[in-house]
Amino acid sequence: MTTYTLADLGWSASFARQTAALDPDQSLTPARITELHRDRLMVLTEAGPARLIPTDLAASYAVGDWVLSDGTHAQHRLEPATDLARRAAGETVARQRIAANMDSIAIVTSCNADFNLARIERYLSLILSSGAIPLVVLTRADETDDTRPYLRKSEQLSPLVIALAVDARDAEDARRLEPWCKSGQTLALVGSSGVGKTTLRNALCGDAAETAGIREDDARGRHTTTFRAMRPTLAGGWLIDTPGMRELQLTGAEDGIAQLFGDFEEIAQACRFRDCAHDTEPGCAIRAAVAAGTLAQDRLERWQKLRREDARNSETLSEARGRARRFGKVVKEAQRVRLRKEMPGD
């Protein structure tokens, strides 16, 4: 059985300080979550793998989290250094945690019809908000004559982005990602199904997980990873693999959007009105920059869309319920007015 030190598992001084405050008697054991199930947490400790019973709702935890264990229960969850989350699917306004304590997050896309700048920007907004380093990994590089246009478009999205083109099926080429998942560092993979995440995982971790081909009509694939898990890499770090996400709604991503569209944020400071919506207001510096060709119209539209979506999805549950009640009252009043008008004798 392979054993790990806390440093091997990604422990840091921040977690040590939290532990000293929560467990001054040092009676609890630090453990890192490798798999998350409804009724149990699979973890790694210095003594090896273990199974813990959660003491909070399952949604409170994420793969990559550190918890303090009494040997049976996860007594405390430590605040993560980085935290990747999205709005949960469906009508709820809940925030769904995806993974935690990643040093870097790679958006895996391919050099074909799956490559979509708007979707990459959506991922980048979440990643930059999480606090992790963003990568764009372009797979199926062997299927195109020139990967440079894809790399250039990816890197132009933000100076914070590192872009690489790899042949995921070539293990040696795929291991160019090892600098981000060695010596206790954690790399997470996100992206659509069928773009090569599982193939990359196989190369980086020495696994032999089954992969699935892509559909010819839209260059997308079937899910081969069915749940999030953290695995050791051959380089001495960790890899968190995630299933392809059909919905990627933003929530709490205001900081990430501001970083990704830093040029827009800077120019907006010159708008005449502080609450300028950059639509028809006079003295709008953003509109002036678009007219002058300094900013692109399509990028402006993507910026505005992401900001509106994040603001809408980031409202609290009570705010959402209040808005729903107010709308319901308006509808009921309109119905009463209509009925009074339709009553005979009026």
mmCIF file of C-alpha atoms in Angstrom:
data_model
loop_
_atom_site.group_PDB
_atom_site.id
_atom_site.type_symbol
_atom_site.label_atom_id
_atom_site.label_comp_id
_atom_site.label_asym_id
_atom_site.label_seq_id
_atom_site.Cartn_x
_atom_site.Cartn_y
_atom_site.Cartn_z
ATOM 1 C CA MET A 1 0.000 0.000 0.000
ATOM 2 C CA THR A 2 1.360 3.403 -0.996
ATOM 3 C CA THR A 3 1.501 5.917 1.841
ATOM 4 C CA TYR A 4 1.789 9.685 1.609
ATOM 5 C CA THR A 5 2.966 12.512 3.809
ATOM 6 C CA LEU A 6 0.690 15.499 4.309
ATOM 7 C CA ALA A 7 2.988 17.476 1.978
ATOM 8 C CA ASP A 8 2.567 14.764 -0.663
ATOM 9 C CA LEU A 9 -1.201 15.203 -0.358
ATOM 10 C CA GLY A 10 -1.017 18.968 -0.872
ATOM 11 C CA TRP A 11 -1.018 20.191 2.730
ATOM 12 C CA SER A 12 -0.115 23.843 3.325
ATOM 13 C CA ALA A 13 0.501 26.298 6.154
ATOM 14 C CA SER A 14 -3.035 27.645 5.722
ATOM 15 C CA PHE A 15 -4.543 24.251 6.546
ATOM 16 C CA ALA A 16 -2.156 23.858 9.495
ATOM 17 C CA ARG A 17 -3.344 27.194 10.950
ATOM 18 C CA GLN A 18 -6.995 26.206 10.580
ATOM 19 C CA THR A 19 -6.308 22.856 12.211
ATOM 20 C CA ALA A 20 -4.577 24.487 15.181
ATOM 21 C CA ALA A 21 -7.676 26.636 15.758
ATOM 22 C CA LEU A 22 -10.217 23.829 15.318
ATOM 23 C CA ASP A 23 -8.256 21.032 17.010
ATOM 24 C CA PRO A 24 -5.901 22.506 19.619
ATOM 25 C CA ASP A 25 -5.498 19.086 21.294
ATOM 26 C CA GLN A 26 -4.388 17.523 17.969
ATOM 27 C CA SER A 27 -6.807 14.654 18.459
ATOM 28 C CA LEU A 28 -8.098 14.687 14.882
ATOM 29 C CA THR A 29 -6.460 13.447 11.689
ATOM 30 C CA PRO A 30 -6.205 15.521 8.484
ATOM 31 C CA ALA A 31 -7.677 13.717 5.473
ATOM 32 C CA ARG A 32 -8.153 14.738 1.850
ATOM 33 C CA ILE A 33 -11.304 13.727 -0.024
ATOM 34 C CA THR A 34 -10.635 11.639 -3.142
ATOM 35 C CA GLU A 35 -14.213 10.554 -3.902
ATOM 36 C CA LEU A 36 -17.542 11.949 -2.775
ATOM 37 C CA HIS A 37 -20.623 9.760 -2.363
ATOM 38 C CA ARG A 38 -24.008 10.499 -0.859
ATOM 39 C CA ASP A 39 -23.391 8.657 2.413
ATOM 40 C CA ARG A 40 -19.601 8.443 2.621
ATOM 41 C CA LEU A 41 -16.374 10.231 1.857
ATOM 42 C CA MET A 42 -13.403 8.346 0.457
ATOM 43 C CA VAL A 43 -10.254 10.001 1.789
ATOM 44 C CA LEU A 44 -6.484 9.689 1.987
ATOM 45 C CA THR A 45 -4.514 10.216 5.193
ATOM 46 C CA GLU A 46 -0.887 9.662 6.087
ATOM 47 C CA ALA A 47 -1.923 6.185 7.220
ATOM 48 C CA GLY A 48 -3.557 5.369 3.895
ATOM 49 C CA PRO A 49 -7.064 5.351 2.398
ATOM 50 C CA ALA A 50 -10.143 5.476 4.615
ATOM 51 C CA ARG A 51 -13.903 5.855 4.502
ATOM 52 C CA LEU A 52 -15.586 8.575 6.558
ATOM 53 C CA ILE A 53 -19.167 9.417 7.413
ATOM 54 C CA PRO A 54 -19.990 13.053 6.578
ATOM 55 C CA THR A 55 -21.332 15.230 9.386
ATOM 56 C CA ASP A 56 -22.766 17.809 7.001
ATOM 57 C CA LEU A 57 -24.822 17.686 3.807
ATOM 58 C CA ALA A 58 -23.034 15.939 0.931
ATOM 59 C CA ALA A 59 -23.268 19.138 -1.137
ATOM 60 C CA SER A 60 -21.076 20.897 1.429
ATOM 61 C CA TYR A 61 -18.064 18.825 0.381
ATOM 62 C CA ALA A 62 -16.059 18.621 -2.825
ATOM 63 C CA VAL A 63 -13.371 16.311 -4.122
ATOM 64 C CA GLY A 64 -10.041 17.794 -3.055
ATOM 65 C CA ASP A 65 -11.367 19.168 0.258
ATOM 66 C CA TRP A 66 -9.423 18.700 3.493
ATOM 67 C CA VAL A 67 -11.367 17.458 6.516
ATOM 68 C CA LEU A 68 -10.418 16.611 10.102
ATOM 69 C CA SER A 69 -11.373 13.067 11.055
ATOM 70 C CA ASP A 70 -11.879 11.200 14.317
ATOM 71 C CA GLY A 71 -11.404 7.954 12.411
ATOM 72 C CA THR A 72 -15.105 7.513 11.673
ATOM 73 C CA HIS A 73 -16.584 10.935 10.911
ATOM 74 C CA ALA A 74 -15.447 14.028 9.049
ATOM 75 C CA GLN A 75 -15.702 16.391 12.006
ATOM 76 C CA HIS A 76 -14.598 19.609 10.320
ATOM 77 C CA ARG A 77 -14.123 20.776 6.735
ATOM 78 C CA LEU A 78 -11.226 23.167 6.272
ATOM 79 C CA GLU A 79 -11.742 26.289 4.172
ATOM 80 C CA PRO A 80 -10.271 25.583 0.723
ATOM 81 C CA ALA A 81 -7.437 27.543 -0.831
ATOM 82 C CA THR A 82 -9.231 27.395 -4.182
ATOM 83 C CA ASP A 83 -12.840 26.443 -4.823
ATOM 84 C CA LEU A 84 -14.455 25.744 -8.207
ATOM 85 C CA ALA A 85 -18.250 25.997 -8.297
ATOM 86 C CA ARG A 86 -21.152 26.635 -10.642
ATOM 87 C CA ARG A 87 -24.870 27.184 -10.298
ATOM 88 C CA ALA A 88 -26.578 23.835 -9.741
ATOM 89 C CA ALA A 89 -28.589 22.505 -12.673
ATOM 90 C CA GLY A 90 -32.348 23.074 -12.673
ATOM 91 C CA GLU A 91 -34.502 25.859 -11.249
ATOM 92 C CA THR A 92 -32.660 26.153 -7.937
ATOM 93 C CA VAL A 93 -30.313 29.051 -7.169
ATOM 94 C CA ALA A 94 -28.027 26.735 -5.203
ATOM 95 C CA ARG A 95 -24.266 26.771 -5.729
ATOM 96 C CA GLN A 96 -22.751 23.417 -6.684
ATOM 97 C CA ARG A 97 -19.145 22.820 -5.716
ATOM 98 C CA ILE A 98 -17.134 20.964 -8.368
ATOM 99 C CA ALA A 99 -13.653 20.566 -6.872
ATOM 100 C CA ALA A 100 -11.412 22.150 -4.270
ATOM 101 C CA ASN A 101 -7.782 22.965 -3.550
ATOM 102 C CA MET A 102 -6.559 22.761 -7.142
ATOM 103 C CA ASP A 103 -3.389 24.632 -8.001
ATOM 104 C CA SER A 104 -4.334 24.657 -11.697
ATOM 105 C CA ILE A 105 -7.433 23.882 -13.770
ATOM 106 C CA ALA A 106 -7.183 22.819 -17.414
ATOM 107 C CA ILE A 107 -10.044 23.503 -19.801
ATOM 108 C CA VAL A 108 -9.774 20.590 -22.215
ATOM 109 C CA THR A 109 -11.156 21.264 -25.685
ATOM 110 C CA SER A 110 -10.232 19.990 -29.117
ATOM 111 C CA CYS A 111 -9.058 21.378 -32.428
ATOM 112 C CA ASN A 112 -12.400 20.740 -34.135
ATOM 113 C CA ALA A 113 -16.022 21.852 -33.844
ATOM 114 C CA ASP A 114 -15.877 21.566 -30.036
ATOM 115 C CA PHE A 115 -13.616 24.636 -29.879
ATOM 116 C CA ASN A 116 -15.875 27.466 -28.739
ATOM 117 C CA LEU A 117 -14.529 30.787 -27.433
ATOM 118 C CA ALA A 118 -17.740 31.694 -25.588
ATOM 119 C CA ARG A 119 -17.697 28.399 -23.675
ATOM 120 C CA ILE A 120 -13.978 28.760 -22.882
ATOM 121 C CA GLU A 121 -14.661 32.267 -21.517
ATOM 122 C CA ARG A 122 -17.424 30.794 -19.348
ATOM 123 C CA TYR A 123 -15.002 28.233 -17.881
ATOM 124 C CA LEU A 124 -12.314 30.887 -17.439
ATOM 125 C CA SER A 125 -14.687 33.123 -15.476
ATOM 126 C CA LEU A 126 -15.307 30.298 -13.005
ATOM 127 C CA ILE A 127 -11.647 29.274 -12.821
ATOM 128 C CA LEU A 128 -10.375 32.800 -12.213
ATOM 129 C CA SER A 129 -13.009 33.216 -9.499
ATOM 130 C CA SER A 130 -11.822 29.969 -7.898
ATOM 131 C CA GLY A 131 -8.302 31.305 -7.429
ATOM 132 C CA ALA A 132 -6.619 28.574 -9.490
ATOM 133 C CA ILE A 133 -4.271 29.002 -12.457
ATOM 134 C CA PRO A 134 -6.129 28.547 -15.793
ATOM 135 C CA LEU A 135 -4.842 26.389 -18.642
ATOM 136 C CA VAL A 136 -6.380 25.702 -22.034
ATOM 137 C CA VAL A 137 -5.398 22.271 -23.327
ATOM 138 C CA LEU A 138 -6.138 21.655 -27.002
ATOM 139 C CA THR A 139 -6.419 17.959 -27.824
ATOM 140 C CA ARG A 140 -6.580 16.184 -31.188
ATOM 141 C CA ALA A 141 -3.670 18.350 -32.289
ATOM 142 C CA ASP A 142 -2.686 15.555 -34.678
ATOM 143 C CA GLU A 143 -5.946 16.028 -36.603
ATOM 144 C CA THR A 144 -5.264 19.582 -37.764
ATOM 145 C CA ASP A 145 -2.585 20.985 -40.041
ATOM 146 C CA ASP A 146 -1.962 24.024 -37.847
ATOM 147 C CA THR A 147 -2.758 24.420 -34.136
ATOM 148 C CA ARG A 148 -1.437 27.971 -33.966
ATOM 149 C CA PRO A 149 -4.804 29.699 -34.674
ATOM 150 C CA TYR A 150 -6.415 27.753 -31.794
ATOM 151 C CA LEU A 151 -3.534 28.569 -29.452
ATOM 152 C CA ARG A 152 -3.548 32.240 -30.443
ATOM 153 C CA LYS A 153 -7.310 32.610 -29.941
ATOM 154 C CA SER A 154 -7.078 30.929 -26.531
ATOM 155 C CA GLU A 155 -4.183 33.068 -25.315
ATOM 156 C CA GLN A 156 -5.836 36.266 -26.547
ATOM 157 C CA LEU A 157 -8.711 35.714 -24.119
ATOM 158 C CA SER A 158 -6.528 36.685 -21.161
ATOM 159 C CA PRO A 159 -2.858 37.256 -20.350
ATOM 160 C CA LEU A 160 -3.413 34.831 -17.453
ATOM 161 C CA VAL A 161 -4.105 31.906 -19.802
ATOM 162 C CA ILE A 162 -1.471 29.303 -20.679
ATOM 163 C CA ALA A 163 -2.431 27.331 -23.809
ATOM 164 C CA LEU A 164 -0.954 24.021 -24.973
ATOM 165 C CA ALA A 165 -1.764 21.764 -27.898
ATOM 166 C CA VAL A 166 -1.214 18.058 -27.214
ATOM 167 C CA ASP A 167 -1.951 14.688 -28.731
ATOM 168 C CA ALA A 168 -3.680 13.094 -25.734
ATOM 169 C CA ARG A 169 -3.211 9.626 -27.241
ATOM 170 C CA ASP A 170 0.560 10.094 -27.231
ATOM 171 C CA ALA A 171 1.537 9.478 -23.597
ATOM 172 C CA GLU A 172 4.821 11.349 -23.919
ATOM 173 C CA ASP A 173 3.115 14.378 -25.435
ATOM 174 C CA ALA A 174 0.351 14.312 -22.819
ATOM 175 C CA ARG A 175 2.965 14.364 -20.057
ATOM 176 C CA ARG A 176 3.800 17.922 -20.999
ATOM 177 C CA LEU A 177 1.109 18.658 -18.388
ATOM 178 C CA GLU A 178 3.201 17.103 -15.613
ATOM 179 C CA PRO A 179 4.661 20.438 -14.378
ATOM 180 C CA TRP A 180 1.146 21.260 -13.122
ATOM 181 C CA CYS A 181 0.581 17.961 -11.300
ATOM 182 C CA LYS A 182 3.854 17.044 -9.599
ATOM 183 C CA SER A 183 5.273 17.276 -6.079
ATOM 184 C CA GLY A 184 1.942 17.495 -4.263
ATOM 185 C CA GLN A 185 0.360 19.903 -6.767
ATOM 186 C CA THR A 186 -3.197 19.303 -7.941
ATOM 187 C CA LEU A 187 -4.469 19.742 -11.500
ATOM 188 C CA ALA A 188 -8.173 19.493 -12.363
ATOM 189 C CA LEU A 189 -9.540 18.707 -15.818
ATOM 190 C CA VAL A 190 -12.818 20.257 -17.024
ATOM 191 C CA GLY A 191 -14.469 20.313 -20.425
ATOM 192 C CA SER A 192 -17.026 18.650 -22.668
ATOM 193 C CA SER A 193 -17.437 14.910 -22.999
ATOM 194 C CA GLY A 194 -15.289 13.193 -25.581
ATOM 195 C CA VAL A 195 -12.541 15.821 -25.843
ATOM 196 C CA GLY A 196 -9.844 13.628 -24.312
ATOM 197 C CA LYS A 197 -9.993 14.177 -20.526
ATOM 198 C CA THR A 198 -9.979 10.465 -19.769
ATOM 199 C CA THR A 199 -7.182 9.850 -22.268
ATOM 200 C CA LEU A 200 -5.122 12.560 -20.563
ATOM 201 C CA ARG A 201 -5.870 11.016 -17.193
ATOM 202 C CA ASN A 202 -4.691 7.641 -18.419
ATOM 203 C CA ALA A 203 -1.392 9.152 -19.559
ATOM 204 C CA LEU A 204 -0.797 11.260 -16.452
ATOM 205 C CA CYS A 205 -1.886 8.661 -13.892
ATOM 206 C CA GLY A 206 -0.948 5.419 -15.627
ATOM 207 C CA ASP A 207 -4.600 4.359 -15.676
ATOM 208 C CA ALA A 208 -6.379 2.280 -18.279
ATOM 209 C CA ALA A 209 -9.871 3.764 -17.999
ATOM 210 C CA GLU A 210 -12.196 3.208 -20.954
ATOM 211 C CA THR A 211 -12.547 6.073 -23.420
ATOM 212 C CA ALA A 212 -15.283 6.808 -25.940
ATOM 213 C CA GLY A 213 -15.130 8.285 -29.414
ATOM 214 C CA ILE A 214 -16.747 11.505 -30.552
ATOM 215 C CA ARG A 215 -19.931 11.939 -32.577
ATOM 216 C CA GLU A 216 -19.317 12.992 -36.141
ATOM 217 C CA ASP A 217 -22.228 15.465 -36.270
ATOM 218 C CA ASP A 218 -21.028 17.816 -33.522
ATOM 219 C CA ALA A 219 -17.535 16.612 -32.532
ATOM 220 C CA ARG A 220 -18.842 15.896 -29.009
ATOM 221 C CA GLY A 221 -18.569 12.660 -27.094
ATOM 222 C CA ARG A 222 -20.250 10.422 -24.542
ATOM 223 C CA HIS A 223 -19.515 10.545 -20.833
ATOM 224 C CA THR A 224 -16.743 8.145 -19.818
ATOM 225 C CA THR A 225 -16.043 9.754 -16.420
ATOM 226 C CA THR A 226 -19.217 9.390 -14.351
ATOM 227 C CA PHE A 227 -18.105 11.004 -11.090
ATOM 228 C CA ARG A 228 -15.392 13.316 -9.806
ATOM 229 C CA ALA A 229 -12.321 11.666 -8.335
ATOM 230 C CA MET A 230 -8.798 12.623 -7.284
ATOM 231 C CA ARG A 231 -6.011 10.292 -8.374
ATOM 232 C CA PRO A 232 -2.226 10.243 -7.902
ATOM 233 C CA THR A 233 -0.164 11.135 -10.966
ATOM 234 C CA LEU A 234 3.029 9.495 -12.119
ATOM 235 C CA ALA A 235 4.811 12.809 -11.497
ATOM 236 C CA GLY A 236 3.995 12.809 -7.770
ATOM 237 C CA GLY A 237 1.001 15.138 -7.748
ATOM 238 C CA TRP A 238 -2.751 14.784 -8.094
ATOM 239 C CA LEU A 239 -5.343 14.903 -10.853
ATOM 240 C CA ILE A 240 -9.041 15.633 -10.389
ATOM 241 C CA ASP A 241 -11.069 14.392 -13.347
ATOM 242 C CA THR A 242 -14.620 15.658 -13.821
ATOM 243 C CA PRO A 243 -17.501 14.457 -16.030
ATOM 244 C CA GLY A 244 -18.483 16.620 -18.983
ATOM 245 C CA MET A 245 -20.924 19.320 -17.849
ATOM 246 C CA ARG A 246 -23.977 19.944 -20.027
ATOM 247 C CA GLU A 247 -24.901 23.074 -18.038
ATOM 248 C CA LEU A 248 -22.306 25.631 -16.989
ATOM 249 C CA GLN A 249 -24.246 28.426 -15.341
ATOM 250 C CA LEU A 250 -22.182 31.081 -13.553
ATOM 251 C CA THR A 251 -22.699 32.072 -9.941
ATOM 252 C CA GLY A 252 -20.390 34.079 -7.713
ATOM 253 C CA ALA A 253 -18.077 34.665 -10.680
ATOM 254 C CA GLU A 254 -18.015 38.470 -10.610
ATOM 255 C CA ASP A 255 -14.297 38.611 -9.780
ATOM 256 C CA GLY A 256 -13.427 36.098 -12.501
ATOM 257 C CA ILE A 257 -15.404 37.998 -15.142
ATOM 258 C CA ALA A 258 -13.687 41.231 -14.084
ATOM 259 C CA GLN A 259 -10.248 39.595 -14.453
ATOM 260 C CA LEU A 260 -11.096 37.983 -17.788
ATOM 261 C CA PHE A 261 -12.481 41.233 -19.224
ATOM 262 C CA GLY A 262 -10.019 43.520 -17.498
ATOM 263 C CA ASP A 263 -9.777 45.801 -20.537
ATOM 264 C CA PHE A 264 -13.548 46.360 -20.460
ATOM 265 C CA GLU A 265 -13.501 47.036 -16.723
ATOM 266 C CA GLU A 266 -10.731 49.606 -17.145
ATOM 267 C CA ILE A 267 -12.406 51.456 -20.024
ATOM 268 C CA ALA A 268 -15.755 51.432 -18.179
ATOM 269 C CA GLN A 269 -14.192 53.649 -15.496
ATOM 270 C CA ALA A 270 -14.389 56.505 -18.014
ATOM 271 C CA CYS A 271 -18.161 56.197 -18.553
ATOM 272 C CA ARG A 272 -20.125 59.318 -17.629
ATOM 273 C CA PHE A 273 -22.449 57.391 -15.312
ATOM 274 C CA ARG A 274 -21.156 55.023 -12.636
ATOM 275 C CA ASP A 275 -24.073 52.604 -13.204
ATOM 276 C CA CYS A 276 -23.765 52.734 -16.999
ATOM 277 C CA ALA A 277 -25.283 49.654 -18.644
ATOM 278 C CA HIS A 278 -23.226 50.277 -21.805
ATOM 279 C CA ASP A 279 -26.363 50.270 -23.891
ATOM 280 C CA THR A 280 -27.815 53.636 -24.920
ATOM 281 C CA GLU A 281 -26.521 55.896 -22.143
ATOM 282 C CA PRO A 282 -24.756 59.096 -23.245
ATOM 283 C CA GLY A 283 -21.062 59.300 -22.525
ATOM 284 C CA CYS A 284 -20.528 55.527 -22.549
ATOM 285 C CA ALA A 285 -16.802 54.858 -22.920
ATOM 286 C CA ILE A 286 -17.394 51.200 -23.797
ATOM 287 C CA ARG A 287 -19.668 52.079 -26.727
ATOM 288 C CA ALA A 288 -17.172 54.664 -27.877
ATOM 289 C CA ALA A 289 -14.382 52.068 -27.818
ATOM 290 C CA VAL A 290 -16.509 49.647 -29.849
ATOM 291 C CA ALA A 291 -17.262 52.377 -32.397
ATOM 292 C CA ALA A 292 -13.548 53.180 -32.625
ATOM 293 C CA GLY A 293 -12.671 49.522 -33.152
ATOM 294 C CA THR A 294 -10.723 49.266 -29.885
ATOM 295 C CA LEU A 295 -13.173 46.704 -28.479
ATOM 296 C CA ALA A 296 -14.997 44.006 -30.449
ATOM 297 C CA GLN A 297 -18.810 44.067 -30.520
ATOM 298 C CA ASP A 298 -19.145 40.283 -30.165
ATOM 299 C CA ARG A 299 -16.853 40.279 -27.119
ATOM 300 C CA LEU A 300 -18.874 43.126 -25.587
ATOM 301 C CA GLU A 301 -22.025 41.050 -25.986
ATOM 302 C CA ARG A 302 -20.371 38.034 -24.321
ATOM 303 C CA TRP A 303 -19.160 40.228 -21.428
ATOM 304 C CA GLN A 304 -22.618 41.665 -20.865
ATOM 305 C CA LYS A 305 -24.253 38.226 -21.072
ATOM 306 C CA LEU A 306 -21.907 36.723 -18.473
ATOM 307 C CA ARG A 307 -22.359 39.689 -16.115
ATOM 308 C CA ARG A 308 -26.164 39.516 -16.345
ATOM 309 C CA GLU A 309 -26.195 35.758 -15.823
ATOM 310 C CA ASP A 310 -23.856 35.889 -12.841
ATOM 311 C CA ALA A 311 -25.822 38.701 -11.189
ATOM 312 C CA ARG A 312 -29.083 36.800 -11.664
ATOM 313 C CA ASN A 313 -27.708 33.471 -10.428
ATOM 314 C CA SER A 314 -25.789 34.944 -7.499
ATOM 315 C CA GLU A 315 -28.851 36.242 -5.707
ATOM 316 C CA THR A 316 -29.600 34.576 -2.393
ATOM 317 C CA LEU A 317 -32.377 32.040 -1.991
ATOM 318 C CA SER A 318 -34.426 34.538 0.027
ATOM 319 C CA GLU A 319 -34.008 37.149 -2.718
ATOM 320 C CA ALA A 320 -35.131 34.628 -5.324
ATOM 321 C CA ARG A 321 -38.183 33.690 -3.273
ATOM 322 C CA GLY A 322 -38.993 37.361 -2.681
ATOM 323 C CA ARG A 323 -38.761 38.099 -6.382
ATOM 324 C CA ALA A 324 -41.000 35.113 -7.129
ATOM 325 C CA ARG A 325 -43.573 36.289 -4.548
ATOM 326 C CA ARG A 326 -43.594 39.817 -5.968
ATOM 327 C CA PHE A 327 -44.069 38.461 -9.473
ATOM 328 C CA GLY A 328 -46.851 36.178 -8.230
ATOM 329 C CA LYS A 329 -48.666 39.138 -6.659
ATOM 330 C CA VAL A 330 -48.429 41.075 -9.921
ATOM 331 C CA VAL A 331 -49.880 38.127 -11.840
ATOM 332 C CA LYS A 332 -52.736 37.647 -9.339
ATOM 333 C CA GLU A 333 -53.589 41.362 -9.387
ATOM 334 C CA ALA A 334 -53.656 41.330 -13.180
ATOM 335 C CA GLN A 335 -55.975 38.323 -13.091
ATOM 336 C CA ARG A 336 -58.317 40.078 -10.614
ATOM 337 C CA VAL A 337 -58.443 43.191 -12.812
ATOM 338 C CA ARG A 338 -59.229 41.092 -15.865
ATOM 339 C CA LEU A 339 -61.991 39.203 -14.036
ATOM 340 C CA ARG A 340 -63.586 42.449 -12.827
ATOM 341 C CA LYS A 341 -63.633 43.745 -16.379
ATOM 342 C CA GLU A 342 -65.210 40.532 -17.617
ATOM 343 C CA MET A 343 -67.963 40.408 -14.968
ATOM 344 C CA PRO A 344 -71.419 41.282 -16.337
ATOM 345 C CA GLY A 345 -72.960 44.549 -15.198
ATOM 346 C CA ASP A 346 -69.615 46.344 -14.835
#
